[in-house]
Amino acid sequence: MKYQRSSQLFAAAEKVIPGGVNSPVRAFKAVGGTPIFVKSAKGAYLYDEDGNRLIDYINSWGPMILGHAYEPVVQAVIEKAKLGTSFGMPTELETQIAALAVAMVPNIDKIRFVNSGTEACMSAVRLARGFTKRDKIIKFAGCYHGHSDSFLIQAGSGAITFGTPNSPGVTAGTAKDTLLAKYNDLDNVATLIAANQDEIAAIIVEPVAGNMGCIPPNKGFLEGLRQLCTENGILLIFDEVMTGFRLAAGGVQELLHIKADIVCFGKVIGGGLPVGAFAARAEIMNYLAPLGPVYQAGTLSGNPLAMAAGLAMLQALDADREIFKRLEAKTAYLETGIRRVLTANNVVFTINRIGSMISVHFDENPVVDFQSATKGDNETFKKFFHGLLNEGIYIAPSAYETWFITDALTYDDLDFTIQAIDKVSQTF
Ligand SMILES: *Cc1c(COP(=O)(O)O)cnc(C)c1O
């Protein structure tokens, strides 16, 4: 495949945008080469500026669960745009999407919309601190909760790829209130709590980790966190920005039957427009301004185009609950196929999967936390990435990312992908 025009566009972008991209992981720093510029996308496919068609396994990093340019979402946005794009005043649409989200997700009474997953997590932590009148939080190494200061302590995703887990610009004062724990290690969490009695406001966790590859929680891990939180007056925050409305209509709370105190959303909830949200039972949410003392606001929060896209997306998922089973079946099929061809080609690998989230690690040991996730062979990953790209398949340009399966993928697409992996893994 040729990427001449993409390379030219990237060179032009680099002159006026730092690194040529508006979010670091889009650059091909971890795999070499230059990023592909997209012209359009439909269903399971991306069409780039050089006229190549790529099967997309990133799907805007999660939101396009029903495929690109999903007709009801596109129509909803077009119709709303004609009526005005922003008012800074309440609209009925905001109540409609809030009511639907509250009906779909267990254990929440009220939800507030923001503009990104970062904002959702940042606001959830402020709310937890205000509510508990405590300052510290526990986060897990390799979990990513957006780019706000308190979370850039061994964050996953782009932050690992670029080797800057502790970003300059995050003050020592901020960092000292973020305690770092090991994913899937309850003893570690219990020790931190014991050493910081009555100081911890919240534990924030990706209930299925997706930003160091896909790492499902060990049996008992989330139950244990729930218990430790309840016993110690700590709020449990589930960051379901990636898993919400993806692993089940009600996210991991529904899938694994665990109650969080505050839940964060992003990605799917916006249907591909910039949306985040955080939600909890009324007692907690009423702590927010204008009812309560914890301040949080946004000029474009609840924006009508974003809410129209999100509502159309949630309605589609709500109307067709079989979708989660279909997605799981497609992803399981892909997993089986990849296992078969990698084994046949004597490649050392581990595959993690839950529902429609899957990751391939080039290491034979189980990948259960940040430390084991970083052991994968990056040289093999580079060959894998570029090999697949050459076959017309787009996976994330970093070994620490989850693949997101969309309902638009056909079994032919999956077979094509498995065959391509067979071919590419013969060249390792
Ligand atoms: C993507 C992501 C975020 C950040 O969301 P943005 O919209 O990129 O700010 C937060 N938490 C998790 C788990 C995510 O996957």
PDB file of C-alpha atoms in Angstrom, residues 108-331:
ATOM      1  CA  ILE A 108     -27.125   5.410  39.441  1.00  0.00           C
ATOM      2  CA  ASP A 109     -29.858   7.992  40.052  1.00  0.00           C
ATOM      3  CA  LYS A 110     -28.366  11.058  38.398  1.00  0.00           C
ATOM      4  CA  ILE A 111     -25.801  11.768  35.712  1.00  0.00           C
ATOM      5  CA  ARG A 112     -23.943  14.876  34.616  1.00  0.00           C
ATOM      6  CA  PHE A 113     -22.564  15.315  31.109  1.00  0.00           C
ATOM      7  CA  VAL A 114     -19.157  16.790  30.308  1.00  0.00           C
ATOM      8  CA  ASN A 115     -17.036  16.898  27.157  1.00  0.00           C
ATOM      9  CA  SER A 116     -14.500  14.092  27.570  1.00  0.00           C
ATOM     10  CA  GLY A 117     -13.573  11.051  29.617  1.00  0.00           C
ATOM     11  CA  THR A 118     -10.785  13.097  31.181  1.00  0.00           C
ATOM     12  CA  GLU A 119     -13.269  15.638  32.487  1.00  0.00           C
ATOM     13  CA  ALA A 120     -15.546  12.884  33.753  1.00  0.00           C
ATOM     14  CA  CYS A 121     -12.794  11.225  35.825  1.00  0.00           C
ATOM     15  CA  MET A 122     -11.372  14.519  37.064  1.00  0.00           C
ATOM     16  CA  SER A 123     -14.826  15.688  38.188  1.00  0.00           C
ATOM     17  CA  ALA A 124     -15.667  12.320  39.768  1.00  0.00           C
ATOM     18  CA  VAL A 125     -12.557  12.539  41.936  1.00  0.00           C
ATOM     19  CA  ARG A 126     -13.341  16.112  42.991  1.00  0.00           C
ATOM     20  CA  LEU A 127     -16.850  15.033  43.907  1.00  0.00           C
ATOM     21  CA  ALA A 128     -15.511  12.077  45.902  1.00  0.00           C
ATOM     22  CA  ARG A 129     -13.099  14.360  47.757  1.00  0.00           C
ATOM     23  CA  GLY A 130     -15.843  16.889  48.505  1.00  0.00           C
ATOM     24  CA  PHE A 131     -18.247  14.198  49.642  1.00  0.00           C
ATOM     25  CA  THR A 132     -15.800  12.343  51.915  1.00  0.00           C
ATOM     26  CA  LYS A 133     -13.834  15.445  52.988  1.00  0.00           C
ATOM     27  CA  ARG A 134     -10.618  13.505  52.349  1.00  0.00           C
ATOM     28  CA  ASP A 135      -7.776  14.289  49.925  1.00  0.00           C
ATOM     29  CA  LYS A 136      -6.023  11.119  48.759  1.00  0.00           C
ATOM     30  CA  ILE A 137      -6.970   8.706  46.015  1.00  0.00           C
ATOM     31  CA  ILE A 138      -5.710   5.269  45.033  1.00  0.00           C
ATOM     32  CA  LYS A 139      -5.146   4.530  41.360  1.00  0.00           C
ATOM     33  CA  PHE A 140      -3.640   1.466  39.709  1.00  0.00           C
ATOM     34  CA  ALA A 141      -0.442   1.372  37.686  1.00  0.00           C
ATOM     35  CA  GLY A 142      -1.319   1.021  34.000  1.00  0.00           C
ATOM     36  CA  CYS A 143      -4.879   2.330  34.382  1.00  0.00           C
ATOM     37  CA  TYR A 144      -5.596   5.449  32.363  1.00  0.00           C
ATOM     38  CA  HIS A 145      -8.155   7.972  33.535  1.00  0.00           C
ATOM     39  CA  GLY A 146      -7.451  10.813  31.123  1.00  0.00           C
ATOM     40  CA  HIS A 147      -4.709  13.401  31.200  1.00  0.00           C
ATOM     41  CA  SER A 148      -5.597  15.458  34.257  1.00  0.00           C
ATOM     42  CA  ASP A 149      -2.729  15.964  36.718  1.00  0.00           C
ATOM     43  CA  SER A 150      -3.695  13.548  39.498  1.00  0.00           C
ATOM     44  CA  PHE A 151      -3.904  10.627  37.073  1.00  0.00           C
ATOM     45  CA  LEU A 152      -0.587  10.993  35.256  1.00  0.00           C
ATOM     46  CA  ILE A 153       1.118   8.726  37.728  1.00  0.00           C
ATOM     47  CA  GLN A 154       1.984   5.509  35.873  1.00  0.00           C
ATOM     48  CA  ALA A 155      -0.920   5.967  33.512  1.00  0.00           C
ATOM     49  CA  GLY A 156      -1.407   3.438  30.720  1.00  0.00           C
ATOM     50  CA  SER A 157      -1.968   3.951  26.993  1.00  0.00           C
ATOM     51  CA  GLY A 158      -0.009   6.805  25.362  1.00  0.00           C
ATOM     52  CA  ALA A 159       1.647   7.630  28.658  1.00  0.00           C
ATOM     53  CA  ILE A 160       3.456   4.259  28.693  1.00  0.00           C
ATOM     54  CA  THR A 161       4.165   4.244  24.982  1.00  0.00           C
ATOM     55  CA  PHE A 162       6.085   7.468  25.386  1.00  0.00           C
ATOM     56  CA  GLY A 163       7.902   6.492  28.536  1.00  0.00           C
ATOM     57  CA  THR A 164       6.761   9.548  30.466  1.00  0.00           C
ATOM     58  CA  PRO A 165       4.599   8.020  33.157  1.00  0.00           C
ATOM     59  CA  ASN A 166       5.226  10.942  35.452  1.00  0.00           C
ATOM     60  CA  SER A 167       4.769  13.932  33.189  1.00  0.00           C
ATOM     61  CA  PRO A 168       6.702  17.130  33.870  1.00  0.00           C
ATOM     62  CA  GLY A 169       4.187  19.796  34.834  1.00  0.00           C
ATOM     63  CA  VAL A 170       2.488  17.593  37.416  1.00  0.00           C
ATOM     64  CA  THR A 171       3.492  19.117  40.743  1.00  0.00           C
ATOM     65  CA  ALA A 172       4.879  17.122  43.637  1.00  0.00           C
ATOM     66  CA  GLY A 173       1.962  18.469  45.681  1.00  0.00           C
ATOM     67  CA  THR A 174      -0.552  16.872  43.336  1.00  0.00           C
ATOM     68  CA  ALA A 175       1.373  13.616  42.956  1.00  0.00           C
ATOM     69  CA  LYS A 176       1.547  13.069  46.725  1.00  0.00           C
ATOM     70  CA  ASP A 177      -2.239  12.704  46.913  1.00  0.00           C
ATOM     71  CA  THR A 178      -2.293   9.901  44.325  1.00  0.00           C
ATOM     72  CA  LEU A 179      -1.318   6.549  45.825  1.00  0.00           C
ATOM     73  CA  LEU A 180      -0.311   3.900  43.341  1.00  0.00           C
ATOM     74  CA  ALA A 181      -1.425   0.279  43.628  1.00  0.00           C
ATOM     75  CA  LYS A 182      -0.899  -2.879  41.561  1.00  0.00           C
ATOM     76  CA  TYR A 183      -3.831  -4.025  39.446  1.00  0.00           C
ATOM     77  CA  ASN A 184      -5.281  -7.338  40.587  1.00  0.00           C
ATOM     78  CA  ASP A 185      -3.400  -7.121  43.911  1.00  0.00           C
ATOM     79  CA  LEU A 186      -5.827  -6.667  46.829  1.00  0.00           C
ATOM     80  CA  ASP A 187      -3.178  -7.040  49.531  1.00  0.00           C
ATOM     81  CA  ASN A 188      -1.347  -4.106  48.057  1.00  0.00           C
ATOM     82  CA  VAL A 189      -4.521  -1.984  48.254  1.00  0.00           C
ATOM     83  CA  ALA A 190      -5.240  -3.088  51.834  1.00  0.00           C
ATOM     84  CA  THR A 191      -1.698  -2.089  52.866  1.00  0.00           C
ATOM     85  CA  LEU A 192      -2.094   1.372  51.316  1.00  0.00           C
ATOM     86  CA  ILE A 193      -5.407   1.882  53.088  1.00  0.00           C
ATOM     87  CA  ALA A 194      -3.962   0.795  56.433  1.00  0.00           C
ATOM     88  CA  ALA A 195      -1.057   3.215  56.040  1.00  0.00           C
ATOM     89  CA  ASN A 196      -3.397   6.120  55.197  1.00  0.00           C
ATOM     90  CA  GLN A 197      -6.306   5.595  57.619  1.00  0.00           C
ATOM     91  CA  ASP A 198      -9.192   8.047  57.105  1.00  0.00           C
ATOM     92  CA  GLU A 199      -7.296   9.924  54.401  1.00  0.00           C
ATOM     93  CA  ILE A 200      -8.462   8.140  51.253  1.00  0.00           C
ATOM     94  CA  ALA A 201     -11.444   9.641  49.443  1.00  0.00           C
ATOM     95  CA  ALA A 202     -11.692   7.199  46.552  1.00  0.00           C
ATOM     96  CA  ILE A 203     -10.276   4.239  44.723  1.00  0.00           C
ATOM     97  CA  ILE A 204     -10.510   4.794  40.973  1.00  0.00           C
ATOM     98  CA  VAL A 205     -10.193   1.735  38.767  1.00  0.00           C
ATOM     99  CA  GLU A 206     -10.843   0.547  35.238  1.00  0.00           C
ATOM    100  CA  PRO A 207     -13.031  -2.414  36.268  1.00  0.00           C
ATOM    101  CA  VAL A 208     -11.759  -4.166  33.148  1.00  0.00           C
ATOM    102  CA  ALA A 209      -8.438  -2.540  32.323  1.00  0.00           C
ATOM    103  CA  GLY A 210      -8.111  -1.533  28.685  1.00  0.00           C
ATOM    104  CA  ASN A 211      -5.189   0.857  28.555  1.00  0.00           C
ATOM    105  CA  MET A 212      -2.340  -1.631  29.093  1.00  0.00           C
ATOM    106  CA  GLY A 213      -3.841  -4.028  26.619  1.00  0.00           C
ATOM    107  CA  CYS A 214      -6.998  -5.666  27.867  1.00  0.00           C
ATOM    108  CA  ILE A 215      -6.657  -7.003  31.412  1.00  0.00           C
ATOM    109  CA  PRO A 216      -9.770  -8.462  33.013  1.00  0.00           C
ATOM    110  CA  PRO A 217      -9.974  -8.340  36.811  1.00  0.00           C
ATOM    111  CA  ASN A 218      -9.014 -11.558  38.621  1.00  0.00           C
ATOM    112  CA  LYS A 219     -11.860 -13.333  40.362  1.00  0.00           C
ATOM    113  CA  GLY A 220     -12.529 -11.547  43.626  1.00  0.00           C
ATOM    114  CA  PHE A 221     -10.512  -8.394  42.818  1.00  0.00           C
ATOM    115  CA  LEU A 222     -13.444  -6.039  42.281  1.00  0.00           C
ATOM    116  CA  GLU A 223     -15.444  -7.700  45.086  1.00  0.00           C
ATOM    117  CA  GLY A 224     -12.450  -7.146  47.369  1.00  0.00           C
ATOM    118  CA  LEU A 225     -12.158  -3.483  46.356  1.00  0.00           C
ATOM    119  CA  ARG A 226     -15.877  -3.034  47.023  1.00  0.00           C
ATOM    120  CA  GLN A 227     -15.505  -4.509  50.485  1.00  0.00           C
ATOM    121  CA  LEU A 228     -12.399  -2.496  51.376  1.00  0.00           C
ATOM    122  CA  CYS A 229     -14.163   0.699  50.266  1.00  0.00           C
ATOM    123  CA  THR A 230     -17.312  -0.039  52.244  1.00  0.00           C
ATOM    124  CA  GLU A 231     -15.359  -0.918  55.391  1.00  0.00           C
ATOM    125  CA  ASN A 232     -13.208   2.200  55.224  1.00  0.00           C
ATOM    126  CA  GLY A 233     -15.643   4.911  54.101  1.00  0.00           C
ATOM    127  CA  ILE A 234     -13.935   5.142  50.708  1.00  0.00           C
ATOM    128  CA  LEU A 235     -15.887   5.739  47.484  1.00  0.00           C
ATOM    129  CA  LEU A 236     -15.322   3.221  44.703  1.00  0.00           C
ATOM    130  CA  ILE A 237     -15.087   4.938  41.308  1.00  0.00           C
ATOM    131  CA  PHE A 238     -15.480   2.721  38.254  1.00  0.00           C
ATOM    132  CA  ASP A 239     -13.923   4.382  35.244  1.00  0.00           C
ATOM    133  CA  GLU A 240     -16.167   2.864  32.591  1.00  0.00           C
ATOM    134  CA  VAL A 241     -15.142   5.330  29.887  1.00  0.00           C
ATOM    135  CA  MET A 242     -14.032   2.348  27.781  1.00  0.00           C
ATOM    136  CA  THR A 243     -16.276  -0.421  29.115  1.00  0.00           C
ATOM    137  CA  GLY A 244     -19.528   1.503  29.632  1.00  0.00           C
ATOM    138  CA  PHE A 245     -22.227   0.629  27.069  1.00  0.00           C
ATOM    139  CA  ARG A 246     -19.684  -1.771  25.514  1.00  0.00           C
ATOM    140  CA  LEU A 247     -19.321  -4.851  27.707  1.00  0.00           C
ATOM    141  CA  ALA A 248     -23.022  -4.710  28.604  1.00  0.00           C
ATOM    142  CA  ALA A 249     -25.768  -2.082  28.473  1.00  0.00           C
ATOM    143  CA  GLY A 250     -24.982  -1.392  32.123  1.00  0.00           C
ATOM    144  CA  GLY A 251     -21.216  -1.803  31.770  1.00  0.00           C
ATOM    145  CA  VAL A 252     -19.050  -3.833  34.157  1.00  0.00           C
ATOM    146  CA  GLN A 253     -21.386  -3.127  37.086  1.00  0.00           C
ATOM    147  CA  GLU A 254     -23.996  -5.192  35.242  1.00  0.00           C
ATOM    148  CA  LEU A 255     -21.602  -7.727  33.708  1.00  0.00           C
ATOM    149  CA  LEU A 256     -19.831  -8.670  36.950  1.00  0.00           C
ATOM    150  CA  HIS A 257     -22.559  -7.644  39.442  1.00  0.00           C
ATOM    151  CA  ILE A 258     -20.496  -5.156  41.456  1.00  0.00           C
ATOM    152  CA  LYS A 259     -21.824  -1.820  42.698  1.00  0.00           C
ATOM    153  CA  ALA A 260     -19.595   1.207  42.290  1.00  0.00           C
ATOM    154  CA  ASP A 261     -20.290   4.509  44.076  1.00  0.00           C
ATOM    155  CA  ILE A 262     -19.452   6.776  41.132  1.00  0.00           C
ATOM    156  CA  VAL A 263     -19.220   5.692  37.483  1.00  0.00           C
ATOM    157  CA  CYS A 264     -17.450   7.573  34.670  1.00  0.00           C
ATOM    158  CA  PHE A 265     -18.386   7.376  31.012  1.00  0.00           C
ATOM    159  CA  GLY A 266     -17.017   8.566  27.671  1.00  0.00           C
ATOM    160  CA  LYS A 267     -16.408   7.037  24.247  1.00  0.00           C
ATOM    161  CA  VAL A 268     -19.597   5.051  23.355  1.00  0.00           C
ATOM    162  CA  ILE A 269     -21.896   7.403  25.307  1.00  0.00           C
ATOM    163  CA  GLY A 270     -21.116  10.196  22.825  1.00  0.00           C
ATOM    164  CA  GLY A 271     -21.637   8.160  19.662  1.00  0.00           C
ATOM    165  CA  GLY A 272     -18.403   9.635  18.268  1.00  0.00           C
ATOM    166  CA  LEU A 273     -18.897  13.216  19.437  1.00  0.00           C
ATOM    167  CA  PRO A 274     -16.943  14.692  22.372  1.00  0.00           C
ATOM    168  CA  VAL A 275     -18.916  13.524  25.416  1.00  0.00           C
ATOM    169  CA  GLY A 276     -18.104  12.272  28.881  1.00  0.00           C
ATOM    170  CA  ALA A 277     -20.330  11.818  31.919  1.00  0.00           C
ATOM    171  CA  PHE A 278     -20.216  10.840  35.559  1.00  0.00           C
ATOM    172  CA  ALA A 279     -23.023   9.373  37.586  1.00  0.00           C
ATOM    173  CA  ALA A 280     -23.878   8.152  41.083  1.00  0.00           C
ATOM    174  CA  ARG A 281     -26.743   7.756  43.486  1.00  0.00           C
ATOM    175  CA  ALA A 282     -28.599  10.993  44.313  1.00  0.00           C
ATOM    176  CA  GLU A 283     -27.006  11.429  47.737  1.00  0.00           C
ATOM    177  CA  ILE A 284     -23.601  11.820  46.073  1.00  0.00           C
ATOM    178  CA  MET A 285     -24.651  13.674  42.917  1.00  0.00           C
ATOM    179  CA  ASN A 286     -26.574  16.266  44.972  1.00  0.00           C
ATOM    180  CA  TYR A 287     -23.208  17.370  46.336  1.00  0.00           C
ATOM    181  CA  LEU A 288     -22.556  19.036  42.975  1.00  0.00           C
ATOM    182  CA  ALA A 289     -23.224  22.710  42.205  1.00  0.00           C
ATOM    183  CA  PRO A 290     -25.806  24.202  41.985  1.00  0.00           C
ATOM    184  CA  LEU A 291     -27.315  21.913  44.664  1.00  0.00           C
ATOM    185  CA  GLY A 292     -24.163  21.284  46.633  1.00  0.00           C
ATOM    186  CA  PRO A 293     -20.746  22.783  47.329  1.00  0.00           C
ATOM    187  CA  VAL A 294     -18.603  20.881  44.772  1.00  0.00           C
ATOM    188  CA  TYR A 295     -18.108  23.063  41.713  1.00  0.00           C
ATOM    189  CA  GLN A 296     -18.166  21.669  38.186  1.00  0.00           C
ATOM    190  CA  ALA A 297     -19.262  23.369  34.967  1.00  0.00           C
ATOM    191  CA  GLY A 298     -18.894  23.506  31.170  1.00  0.00           C
ATOM    192  CA  THR A 299     -19.810  26.014  28.451  1.00  0.00           C
ATOM    193  CA  LEU A 300     -20.455  23.245  25.931  1.00  0.00           C
ATOM    194  CA  SER A 301     -21.515  20.512  28.383  1.00  0.00           C
ATOM    195  CA  GLY A 302     -24.709  18.841  27.177  1.00  0.00           C
ATOM    196  CA  ASN A 303     -24.144  20.293  23.719  1.00  0.00           C
ATOM    197  CA  PRO A 304     -27.152  19.501  21.503  1.00  0.00           C
ATOM    198  CA  LEU A 305     -25.175  17.854  18.681  1.00  0.00           C
ATOM    199  CA  ALA A 306     -23.243  15.707  21.139  1.00  0.00           C
ATOM    200  CA  MET A 307     -26.393  14.772  23.081  1.00  0.00           C
ATOM    201  CA  ALA A 308     -28.250  13.935  19.844  1.00  0.00           C
ATOM    202  CA  ALA A 309     -25.437  11.603  18.775  1.00  0.00           C
ATOM    203  CA  GLY A 310     -25.219  10.019  22.221  1.00  0.00           C
ATOM    204  CA  LEU A 311     -28.970   9.564  22.513  1.00  0.00           C
ATOM    205  CA  ALA A 312     -29.222   7.922  19.074  1.00  0.00           C
ATOM    206  CA  MET A 313     -26.380   5.584  20.049  1.00  0.00           C
ATOM    207  CA  LEU A 314     -27.832   4.621  23.432  1.00  0.00           C
ATOM    208  CA  GLN A 315     -31.294   4.125  21.903  1.00  0.00           C
ATOM    209  CA  ALA A 316     -29.826   1.755  19.319  1.00  0.00           C
ATOM    210  CA  LEU A 317     -28.041  -0.257  22.025  1.00  0.00           C
ATOM    211  CA  ASP A 318     -31.074  -0.231  24.318  1.00  0.00           C
ATOM    212  CA  ALA A 319     -33.369  -1.458  21.539  1.00  0.00           C
ATOM    213  CA  ASP A 320     -31.101  -4.358  20.559  1.00  0.00           C
ATOM    214  CA  ARG A 321     -29.596  -5.958  23.671  1.00  0.00           C
ATOM    215  CA  GLU A 322     -28.524  -8.944  21.543  1.00  0.00           C
ATOM    216  CA  ILE A 323     -25.778  -6.727  20.195  1.00  0.00           C
ATOM    217  CA  PHE A 324     -23.538  -7.433  23.193  1.00  0.00           C
ATOM    218  CA  LYS A 325     -23.826 -11.179  22.539  1.00  0.00           C
ATOM    219  CA  ARG A 326     -23.153 -10.673  18.822  1.00  0.00           C
ATOM    220  CA  LEU A 327     -20.064  -8.606  19.583  1.00  0.00           C
ATOM    221  CA  GLU A 328     -18.818 -11.184  22.058  1.00  0.00           C
ATOM    222  CA  ALA A 329     -19.331 -13.996  19.521  1.00  0.00           C
ATOM    223  CA  LYS A 330     -17.423 -12.106  16.814  1.00  0.00           C
ATOM    224  CA  THR A 331     -14.569 -11.315  19.172  1.00  0.00           C
TER     225      THR A 331
END
